[in-house]
CSV table of C-alpha atoms and ligand atoms in Angstrom, one decimal:
chain,number,residue,atom,x,y,z
A,1,UNK,CA,-110.9,43.7,-65.9
A,2,UNK,CA,-114.3,43.0,-64.5
A,3,UNK,CA,-115.7,46.4,-63.0
A,4,UNK,CA,-117.0,46.2,-59.7
A,5,UNK,CA,-118.5,47.7,-56.8
A,6,UNK,CA,-118.4,46.9,-53.5
A,7,UNK,CA,-120.9,47.6,-51.0
A,8,UNK,CA,-120.0,46.6,-47.6
A,9,UNK,CA,-120.7,47.5,-44.1
A,10,UNK,CA,-117.0,46.9,-42.7
A,11,UNK,CA,-116.9,44.9,-40.6
A,12,UNK,CA,-114.2,42.2,-39.1
A,13,UNK,CA,-115.5,39.4,-42.6
A,14,UNK,CA,-116.2,43.2,-44.9
A,15,UNK,CA,-112.3,43.7,-44.1
A,16,UNK,CA,-110.8,40.5,-45.4
A,17,UNK,CA,-113.0,40.7,-48.6
A,18,UNK,CA,-112.1,44.1,-49.4
A,19,UNK,CA,-108.2,43.2,-49.2
A,20,UNK,CA,-109.3,40.5,-51.4
A,21,UNK,CA,-110.8,42.4,-53.9
A,22,UNK,CA,-108.7,44.7,-53.9
A,23,UNK,CA,-105.6,42.3,-54.0
A,24,UNK,CA,-107.4,40.1,-57.6
A,25,UNK,CA,-106.4,41.0,-60.7
A,26,UNK,CA,-109.2,39.4,-62.4
A,27,UNK,CA,-111.4,43.1,-60.3
A,28,UNK,CA,-111.0,46.1,-61.5
A,29,UNK,CA,-112.5,47.8,-57.5
A,30,UNK,CA,-114.3,51.2,-58.7
A,31,UNK,CA,-115.4,52.3,-55.6
A,32,UNK,CA,-116.8,50.6,-52.3
A,33,UNK,CA,-120.0,52.4,-50.5
A,34,UNK,CA,-121.0,51.7,-47.3
A,35,UNK,CA,-124.3,50.3,-45.2
A,36,UNK,CA,-125.1,50.0,-42.0
A,37,UNK,CA,-124.7,46.9,-40.2
A,38,UNK,CA,-122.0,45.8,-38.1
A,39,UNK,CA,-122.3,49.2,-36.8
A,40,UNK,CA,-123.7,53.1,-38.1
A,41,UNK,CA,-122.8,54.0,-40.9
A,42,UNK,CA,-120.2,56.4,-39.8
A,43,UNK,CA,-118.5,53.9,-38.7
A,44,UNK,CA,-118.4,52.0,-41.6
A,45,UNK,CA,-117.3,53.8,-43.3
A,46,UNK,CA,-114.6,55.1,-41.1
A,47,UNK,CA,-113.2,51.4,-41.7
A,48,UNK,CA,-113.3,50.9,-44.7
A,49,UNK,CA,-111.0,53.7,-45.1
A,50,UNK,CA,-109.2,53.2,-42.5
A,51,UNK,CA,-108.8,49.1,-43.6
A,52,UNK,CA,-107.4,51.2,-46.9
A,53,UNK,CA,-104.9,52.6,-45.4
A,54,UNK,CA,-104.0,49.1,-43.8
A,55,UNK,CA,-103.6,47.9,-47.0
A,56,UNK,CA,-102.0,50.9,-48.9
A,57,UNK,CA,-105.1,51.4,-51.9
A,58,UNK,CA,-107.2,54.1,-52.6
A,59,UNK,CA,-109.9,53.3,-53.6
A,60,UNK,CA,-113.0,56.6,-53.1
A,61,UNK,CA,-115.3,55.7,-50.2
A,62,UNK,CA,-119.3,56.4,-51.3
A,63,UNK,CA,-120.9,56.9,-48.1
A,64,UNK,CA,-124.8,55.3,-47.7
A,65,UNK,CA,-127.9,53.8,-46.1
A,66,UNK,CA,-127.3,55.1,-41.8
A,67,UNK,CA,-131.5,53.4,-41.3
A,68,UNK,CA,-133.2,49.9,-42.2
A,69,UNK,CA,-136.1,50.8,-45.0
A,70,UNK,CA,-139.3,49.8,-42.1
A,71,UNK,CA,-137.5,47.7,-39.9
A,72,UNK,CA,-136.5,49.0,-36.6
A,73,UNK,CA,-133.5,49.4,-36.6
A,74,UNK,CA,-131.7,46.3,-34.3
A,75,UNK,CA,-128.6,46.2,-32.1
A,76,UNK,CA,-125.7,46.5,-33.0
A,77,UNK,CA,-123.3,42.9,-33.3
A,78,UNK,CA,-120.2,44.3,-30.8
A,79,UNK,CA,-119.9,41.1,-29.5
A,80,UNK,CA,-119.0,39.7,-33.2
A,81,UNK,CA,-117.4,42.9,-34.5
A,82,UNK,CA,-115.8,44.9,-31.6
A,83,UNK,CA,-116.7,48.3,-30.5
A,84,UNK,CA,-115.4,49.4,-33.7
A,85,UNK,CA,-116.5,47.2,-35.6
A,86,UNK,CA,-112.9,45.4,-36.3
A,87,UNK,CA,-112.3,44.1,-34.0
A,88,UNK,CA,-111.8,47.4,-31.1
A,89,UNK,CA,-108.6,47.7,-33.2
A,90,UNK,CA,-109.0,51.0,-34.6
A,91,UNK,CA,-105.9,53.0,-33.0
A,92,UNK,CA,-106.7,57.0,-34.7
A,93,UNK,CA,-108.5,57.9,-37.1
A,94,UNK,CA,-107.9,58.0,-41.2
A,95,UNK,CA,-106.3,60.5,-43.1
A,96,UNK,CA,-108.9,60.2,-46.4
A,97,UNK,CA,-111.7,60.9,-46.3
A,98,UNK,CA,-115.2,59.7,-48.2
A,99,UNK,CA,-116.5,61.2,-50.7
A,100,UNK,CA,-119.9,63.7,-51.5
A,101,UNK,CA,-121.8,62.0,-53.6
A,102,UNK,CA,-123.9,59.2,-51.9
A,103,UNK,CA,-123.3,55.8,-52.3
A,104,UNK,CA,-127.1,55.1,-53.9
A,105,UNK,CA,-126.1,58.2,-56.5
A,106,UNK,CA,-123.0,56.8,-56.9
A,107,UNK,CA,-124.5,53.5,-57.1
A,108,UNK,CA,-126.7,54.8,-60.1
A,109,UNK,CA,-124.5,56.8,-61.4
A,110,UNK,CA,-121.5,54.2,-62.5
A,111,UNK,CA,-125.0,51.6,-63.4
A,112,UNK,CA,-125.8,54.1,-66.4
A,113,UNK,CA,-122.4,55.4,-66.8
A,114,UNK,CA,-121.2,51.7,-68.5
A,115,UNK,CA,-124.5,49.9,-69.3
A,116,UNK,CA,-124.4,46.4,-68.9
A,117,UNK,CA,-120.5,46.2,-67.1
A,118,UNK,CA,-120.5,46.4,-63.4
A,119,UNK,CA,-121.0,43.9,-60.9
A,120,UNK,CA,-122.1,44.8,-58.2
A,121,UNK,CA,-121.0,42.4,-54.8
A,122,UNK,CA,-123.1,43.1,-51.4
A,123,UNK,CA,-121.7,42.1,-48.9
A,124,UNK,CA,-124.3,43.7,-45.6
A,125,UNK,CA,-127.5,44.6,-45.7
A,126,UNK,CA,-128.7,45.3,-49.4
A,127,UNK,CA,-131.0,49.3,-47.6
A,128,UNK,CA,-128.0,50.6,-50.8
A,129,UNK,CA,-129.3,48.8,-54.0
A,130,UNK,CA,-133.2,48.6,-52.9
A,131,UNK,CA,-133.0,52.9,-52.5
A,132,UNK,CA,-130.4,52.6,-56.1
A,133,UNK,CA,-133.3,50.6,-57.2
A,134,UNK,CA,-136.3,52.9,-55.8
A,135,UNK,CA,-134.4,55.8,-57.3
A,136,UNK,CA,-134.0,55.2,-60.8
A,137,UNK,CA,-135.6,51.3,-61.3
A,138,UNK,CA,-134.0,51.6,-65.3
A,139,UNK,CA,-131.0,50.6,-63.9
A,140,UNK,CA,-132.1,47.2,-63.2
A,141,UNK,CA,-131.7,46.0,-66.6
A,142,UNK,CA,-128.2,48.0,-66.8
A,143,UNK,CA,-125.9,46.0,-63.6
A,144,UNK,CA,-124.5,42.9,-65.1
A,145,UNK,CA,-124.5,40.9,-61.9
A,146,UNK,CA,-125.2,41.7,-58.7
A,147,UNK,CA,-123.9,38.5,-56.1
A,148,UNK,CA,-125.0,39.2,-52.7
A,149,UNK,CA,-123.3,38.3,-49.0
A,150,UNK,CA,-126.9,37.4,-47.1
A,151,UNK,CA,-130.1,34.9,-46.6
A,152,UNK,CA,-129.9,30.9,-45.7
A,153,UNK,CA,-132.1,29.0,-47.7
A,154,UNK,CA,-131.6,25.7,-47.2
A,155,UNK,CA,-130.2,25.9,-43.5
A,156,UNK,CA,-130.9,27.2,-40.6
A,157,UNK,CA,-129.7,31.1,-39.8
A,158,UNK,CA,-126.5,33.1,-38.3
A,159,UNK,CA,-129.2,36.2,-35.7
A,160,UNK,CA,-131.9,33.6,-35.3
A,161,UNK,CA,-132.8,30.5,-35.6
A,162,UNK,CA,-134.6,31.6,-39.5
A,163,UNK,CA,-132.1,33.9,-40.2
A,164,UNK,CA,-128.9,35.5,-41.9
A,165,UNK,CA,-127.7,38.8,-40.9
A,166,UNK,CA,-127.2,41.4,-43.0
A,167,UNK,CA,-130.9,40.2,-45.1
A,168,UNK,CA,-132.8,40.3,-41.2
A,169,UNK,CA,-131.0,43.6,-40.8
A,170,UNK,CA,-133.2,44.9,-43.7
A,171,UNK,CA,-135.1,42.6,-44.4
A,172,UNK,CA,-137.4,44.8,-47.0
A,173,UNK,CA,-134.4,46.1,-49.2
A,174,UNK,CA,-133.7,41.9,-50.2
A,175,UNK,CA,-136.8,41.6,-50.6
A,176,UNK,CA,-137.2,45.1,-52.8
A,177,UNK,CA,-133.9,43.5,-54.6
A,178,UNK,CA,-135.4,40.1,-55.0
A,179,UNK,CA,-138.1,41.0,-56.7
A,180,UNK,CA,-136.7,43.9,-58.4
A,181,UNK,CA,-135.5,41.0,-61.6
A,182,UNK,CA,-131.8,42.8,-61.2
A,183,UNK,CA,-129.6,39.5,-61.9
A,184,UNK,CA,-128.6,37.8,-58.2
A,185,UNK,CA,-126.5,35.7,-56.9
A,186,UNK,CA,-126.9,34.2,-53.6
A,187,UNK,CA,-123.7,34.0,-51.8
A,188,UNK,CA,-125.2,32.1,-48.2
A,189,UNK,CA,-124.4,30.6,-45.6
A,190,UNK,CA,-125.4,27.4,-47.2
A,191,UNK,CA,-122.1,27.0,-49.3
A,192,UNK,CA,-120.1,30.4,-46.5
A,193,UNK,CA,-120.2,28.2,-43.2
A,194,UNK,CA,-118.3,26.0,-45.9
A,195,UNK,CA,-115.4,28.0,-46.3
A,196,UNK,CA,-113.9,28.1,-42.5
A,197,UNK,CA,-110.8,30.0,-42.3
A,198,UNK,CA,-108.5,27.9,-39.5
A,199,UNK,CA,-107.4,29.8,-36.5
A,200,UNK,CA,-103.6,28.0,-36.7
A,201,UNK,CA,-103.1,30.9,-39.6
A,202,UNK,CA,-103.1,33.7,-38.0
A,203,UNK,CA,-99.7,32.1,-36.2
A,204,UNK,CA,-98.4,32.6,-40.1
A,205,UNK,CA,-99.4,36.4,-40.6
A,206,UNK,CA,-97.9,37.8,-38.2
A,207,UNK,CA,-94.9,35.9,-38.6
A,208,UNK,CA,-94.2,37.8,-41.5
A,209,UNK,CA,-93.5,40.8,-39.8
A,210,UNK,CA,-96.3,43.2,-41.3
A,211,UNK,CA,-97.8,45.6,-40.3
A,212,UNK,CA,-100.4,45.0,-42.0
A,213,UNK,CA,-100.5,41.1,-41.1
A,214,UNK,CA,-100.5,42.0,-37.5
A,215,UNK,CA,-103.4,44.2,-38.1
A,216,UNK,CA,-105.1,41.7,-40.2
A,217,UNK,CA,-104.1,39.0,-37.1
A,218,UNK,CA,-105.8,41.2,-33.8
A,219,UNK,CA,-109.0,41.8,-35.9
A,220,UNK,CA,-109.4,38.2,-36.9
A,221,UNK,CA,-108.9,36.9,-33.8
A,222,UNK,CA,-111.0,39.0,-32.1
A,223,UNK,CA,-114.0,37.7,-34.8
A,224,UNK,CA,-112.6,33.9,-34.4
A,225,UNK,CA,-112.8,34.2,-30.5
A,226,UNK,CA,-117.0,35.0,-31.4
A,227,UNK,CA,-117.1,32.0,-33.1
A,228,UNK,CA,-116.0,29.7,-30.9
A,229,UNK,CA,-118.3,31.5,-28.3
A,230,UNK,CA,-121.3,30.3,-31.1
A,231,UNK,CA,-119.9,27.2,-32.4
A,232,UNK,CA,-117.5,25.9,-29.6
A,233,UNK,CA,-114.2,24.1,-31.3
A,234,UNK,CA,-115.0,25.0,-34.7
A,235,UNK,CA,-111.0,26.3,-34.5
A,236,UNK,CA,-111.7,29.6,-36.8
A,237,UNK,CA,-114.1,31.6,-38.6
A,238,UNK,CA,-116.3,31.5,-41.3
A,239,UNK,CA,-114.9,33.8,-44.6
A,240,UNK,CA,-118.4,34.6,-45.9
A,241,UNK,CA,-117.6,38.2,-47.3
A,242,UNK,CA,-115.0,36.8,-48.8
A,243,UNK,CA,-116.4,34.2,-50.4
A,244,UNK,CA,-118.5,36.7,-52.5
A,245,UNK,CA,-115.9,38.0,-53.9
A,246,UNK,CA,-114.3,34.6,-54.5
A,247,UNK,CA,-118.0,34.0,-56.2
A,248,UNK,CA,-117.2,36.6,-58.8
A,249,UNK,CA,-113.4,36.5,-59.2
A,250,UNK,CA,-113.6,32.3,-60.0
A,251,UNK,CA,-117.2,31.8,-60.1
A,252,UNK,CA,-116.4,27.7,-60.6
A,253,UNK,CA,-115.2,27.7,-57.4
A,254,UNK,CA,-119.5,27.2,-56.3
A,255,UNK,CA,-122.8,25.3,-57.7
A,256,UNK,CA,-125.6,27.2,-58.2
A,257,UNK,CA,-129.7,26.5,-58.8
A,258,UNK,CA,-132.5,29.1,-59.6
A,259,UNK,CA,-135.3,29.4,-56.9
A,260,UNK,CA,-137.9,32.0,-57.0
A,261,UNK,CA,-136.7,33.0,-52.8
A,262,UNK,CA,-139.2,34.6,-50.7
A,263,UNK,CA,-138.6,37.0,-47.8
A,264,UNK,CA,-139.7,37.4,-44.5
A,265,UNK,CA,-141.0,40.8,-43.9
A,266,UNK,CA,-142.3,40.1,-40.5
A,267,UNK,CA,-142.8,37.4,-37.3
A,268,UNK,CA,-140.5,35.5,-36.1
A,269,UNK,CA,-139.6,34.6,-38.9
A,270,UNK,CA,-138.3,38.2,-39.7
A,271,UNK,CA,-135.1,37.8,-42.6
A,272,UNK,CA,-136.3,33.9,-43.9
A,273,UNK,CA,-135.0,33.3,-47.1
A,274,UNK,CA,-137.3,30.4,-48.5
A,275,UNK,CA,-136.6,28.8,-51.9
A,276,UNK,CA,-140.0,28.3,-53.2
A,277,UNK,CA,-141.2,25.9,-55.6
A,278,UNK,CA,-143.9,28.0,-57.2
A,279,UNK,CA,-143.3,31.6,-58.8
A,280,UNK,CA,-140.9,32.5,-61.4
A,281,UNK,CA,-137.1,30.5,-60.3
A,282,UNK,CA,-135.1,34.1,-61.0
A,283,UNK,CA,-132.7,33.6,-57.7
A,284,UNK,CA,-129.0,32.1,-58.3
A,285,UNK,CA,-128.5,30.2,-55.2
A,286,UNK,CA,-124.7,29.0,-54.2
A,287,UNK,CA,-125.7,25.4,-52.6
A,288,UNK,CA,-122.3,24.0,-53.0
A,289,UNK,CA,-118.3,25.3,-52.4
A,290,UNK,CA,-115.2,24.2,-53.1
A,291,UNK,CA,-114.2,24.8,-49.7
A,292,UNK,CA,-110.1,24.0,-49.9
A,293,UNK,CA,-109.8,25.7,-53.1
A,294,UNK,CA,-111.9,28.5,-52.3
A,295,UNK,CA,-109.6,28.9,-49.2
A,296,UNK,CA,-106.5,28.6,-51.1
A,297,UNK,CA,-107.1,31.2,-53.1
A,298,UNK,CA,-108.5,33.5,-50.6
A,299,UNK,CA,-105.0,32.8,-48.6
A,300,UNK,CA,-102.9,33.6,-51.1
A,301,UNK,CA,-104.5,36.3,-52.8
A,302,UNK,CA,-104.7,38.4,-49.2
A,303,UNK,CA,-101.9,40.7,-48.5
B,1,LIG,O1,-124.6,37.2,-41.5
B,1,LIG,C1,-122.7,37.4,-42.1
B,1,LIG,C2,-123.2,38.6,-42.7
B,1,LIG,O2,-122.9,39.6,-41.3
B,1,LIG,C3,-121.7,39.1,-42.9
B,1,LIG,O3,-121.8,40.6,-44.4
B,1,LIG,C4,-121.0,39.7,-42.1
B,1,LIG,O4,-119.8,41.6,-41.8
B,1,LIG,C5,-122.2,40.1,-40.5
B,1,LIG,O5,-122.8,41.4,-40.4
B,2,LIG,CA1,-120.6,42.8,-43.9
């Protein structure tokens, strides 16, 4: 089993990623760390606990960053994830509570306790990881791997023509992480936009008659409606965050190329991730994915 810290900004596709990760026997999910992103951090932390309760799982949750390193905070994407961040499906407060240790300290402590063992899967803005590297640079050589859902290296962005949402939300954190020397694999829109969950699947989920399946179907339906607005005729939604989990569960789902990836920090192109010919190539960029094989694997594991 691979020991994993999953860093989330829960979020509908984060919720799908949490379910997939916790139902994958290849992974030992040590803890979930939360960041602002799809909502304020209080909400993404609450949502993470709500999702765990729906899944009947108990994993410690560590609250993290509430704002970007340098840029002014951007508006939360309620049109994509709902007012509550989970498709307006949160009916009650969770019983479980978050831990008192911060996400940043938890990451540092775990990595130092288990040198060269821990994989960090980050599917939100990279603010927690950037703070951890700044606070204790020693962790850079002690993390086994960092798999990030973020960026759009060879295709256009999803929040601006240039930038993907997680990187746009905190580009300075992304630049800090990319240039830190951490062993980064980038699971960007280059591959996640090819892993589409078809909207026909929701009827199958509902047909199970289980509360958890209904919860996920309602939430995912909201996300799919948002997708249809931006991509008329798409017939589903992209599995961004679940693919980052899939890449750790079974790396053969994707093909990678190593590049020097620069992050644009200001202006119209802020948040853009560009593969540069010059400079040391050190970021593993996912460029191809076996989408059907991944989708089947994800669906067989979800509940
Ligand atoms: O661009 C996709 C990413 O941004 C995902 O992590 C999703 O949760 C969204 O916020
Ligand atoms: Ca996310």
